[in-house]
Coordinates of C-alpha atoms in Angstrom, one line a residue:
M1 CA 0.0 0.0 0.0
A2 CA 1.1 3.6 -0.7
F3 CA 0.9 4.5 3.0
A4 CA 3.2 1.7 4.3
G5 CA 5.2 3.1 7.2
V6 CA 2.8 5.9 7.8
L7 CA -0.5 4.0 8.5
N8 CA -1.4 0.6 9.7
D9 CA -2.9 -1.7 6.9
A10 CA -5.6 -3.0 9.2
D11 CA -6.7 0.5 10.1
I12 CA -6.8 1.5 6.4
T13 CA -8.9 -1.6 5.6
K14 CA -11.3 -0.8 8.4
A15 CA -11.7 2.8 7.3
L16 CA -12.3 1.8 3.7
D17 CA -14.9 -0.8 4.8
E18 CA -16.8 1.9 6.7
C19 CA -17.3 3.9 3.5
K20 CA -17.9 1.3 0.8
G21 CA -21.4 2.5 0.0
A22 CA -22.0 5.6 -2.1
D23 CA -22.5 8.8 0.0
S24 CA -21.2 7.0 3.2
F25 CA -17.8 8.8 3.3
D26 CA -17.3 11.0 6.3
Y27 CA -13.8 12.5 6.2
K28 CA -13.6 13.1 10.0
K29 CA -14.4 9.5 10.7
F30 CA -12.1 8.2 7.9
F31 CA -9.2 10.2 9.2
K32 CA -9.7 8.9 12.7
T33 CA -10.2 5.3 11.7
C34 CA -7.3 5.0 9.3
G35 CA -5.0 6.8 11.7
L36 CA -4.3 10.0 9.8
A37 CA -5.8 12.2 12.5
G38 CA -3.2 13.1 15.0
K39 CA -0.2 12.2 12.9
S40 CA 2.9 14.3 12.9
A41 CA 3.4 17.1 10.4
D42 CA 6.0 15.0 8.6
D43 CA 3.6 12.0 8.3
V44 CA 0.9 14.3 7.0
K45 CA 3.3 15.7 4.4
K46 CA 4.0 12.2 3.2
A47 CA 0.3 11.5 2.9
F48 CA -0.2 14.8 1.1
A49 CA 2.5 13.9 -1.4
I50 CA 0.7 10.6 -2.1
I51 CA -2.7 12.2 -2.6
D52 CA -1.2 15.0 -4.8
Q53 CA -1.0 12.8 -7.8
D54 CA 0.1 15.5 -10.2
K55 CA 2.7 16.9 -7.8
S56 CA 1.3 20.5 -8.2
G57 CA 1.5 21.2 -4.5
F58 CA -2.3 21.2 -4.3
I59 CA -5.0 18.6 -4.0
E60 CA -7.6 19.5 -6.6
E61 CA -11.1 18.3 -6.9
E62 CA -10.3 15.5 -9.3
E63 CA -7.6 14.2 -7.0
L64 CA -9.9 14.4 -4.1
K65 CA -12.6 12.5 -5.9
L66 CA -10.0 9.6 -6.2
F67 CA -8.9 10.0 -2.5
L68 CA -9.9 6.5 -1.4
Q69 CA -8.0 4.9 -4.3
N70 CA -4.8 6.2 -2.8
F71 CA -5.4 3.8 0.1
S72 CA -6.4 0.9 -2.1
G73 CA -6.5 0.7 -5.9
G74 CA -9.9 -1.2 -5.7
A75 CA -11.6 1.5 -3.6
R76 CA -14.4 3.5 -5.0
A77 CA -14.3 7.1 -6.2
L78 CA -16.1 9.6 -4.0
T79 CA -19.4 10.8 -5.2
D80 CA -19.7 14.4 -6.5
G81 CA -21.5 15.3 -3.3
E82 CA -18.9 13.7 -1.0
T83 CA -16.1 15.3 -3.0
K84 CA -17.7 18.8 -2.7
V85 CA -18.2 18.4 1.1
F86 CA -14.6 17.2 1.6
L87 CA -13.2 20.0 -0.6
K88 CA -15.2 22.7 1.1
A89 CA -13.9 21.5 4.5
G90 CA -10.3 21.8 3.4
D91 CA -10.5 24.8 1.1
S92 CA -10.5 27.9 3.3
D93 CA -10.1 30.4 0.5
G94 CA -12.5 29.0 -2.0
D95 CA -10.0 28.4 -4.9
G96 CA -11.1 24.8 -5.4
K97 CA -7.9 23.2 -3.9
I98 CA -6.2 22.3 -0.7
G99 CA -2.6 23.6 -0.4
A100 CA 0.5 21.9 0.9
D101 CA 2.3 24.8 2.6
G102 CA 1.6 27.6 5.1
T103 CA 1.0 26.3 8.6
C104 CA 1.3 28.4 11.7
R105 CA 1.7 26.7 15.1
D106 CA 0.9 27.7 18.6
T107 CA 1.8 25.5 21.5
R108 CA -1.4 23.6 21.5
W109 CA -2.5 22.9 18.0
T110 CA -2.0 23.8 14.4
V111 CA -4.1 26.5 12.8
P112 CA -4.1 27.9 9.3
C113 CA -2.4 31.2 8.7
L114 CA -4.9 33.7 7.4
N115 CA -2.5 34.9 4.7
K116 CA -1.3 31.5 3.5
W117 CA -2.7 28.3 1.9
P118 CA -4.4 25.9 4.3
T119 CA -2.6 22.6 4.6
L120 CA -3.7 19.0 4.9
H121 CA -2.1 19.1 8.4
D122 CA -4.2 22.1 9.3
F123 CA -7.2 20.4 8.0
L124 CA -6.6 17.1 9.9
S125 CA -5.7 19.0 13.1
L126 CA -8.8 21.2 12.9
S127 CA -11.2 18.4 12.0
T128 CA -9.7 16.3 14.9
L129 CA -10.2 19.3 17.2
Q130 CA -13.7 20.0 16.0
S131 CA -14.8 16.4 16.4
S132 CA -13.4 16.2 19.9
L133 CA -15.2 19.3 21.2
L134 CA -18.5 18.9 22.9
W135 CA -20.8 21.9 22.8

C-alpha cells in the first residue's frame, strides 16, 4: 500500500470498509479510523505527497474524488457530493484546492495562517479538534 510506514494496513482496511457505499464517506471518521488524524506534520506531508498525484502542491477536486483509491486501488471514487463536502472542508479560500504549505503553530495545535494556503495538516488538526469538542 502507498501508506506503508505511515499508516497501519488493518486501520486502512477498516476505514475503507466503513465507507464502501455511495455517500457514506465521512472525512472526519475516515481520518480517525485510518490513523491520519493526530499524525505528525512529517507524516501528513508524506500523505499529502501521495494524494497530490500531479505533484502540483495542491490537492484539486479530481484528485480528491479519487482520494480513497490512494489507500487501495480497488476502492471506489467519492461521489460528487462527497467530494464537494470534503473539498469545502479543506479549502479555506474557495479556490477549489487544498494547499501543501503555510502552517502556523501555537503551543497547543496547528491552525491555518490567514495569509497562506491551508494545509492538509491544518485540515486534519482542525477536524480532529472539532470532532473532539462537545458543545
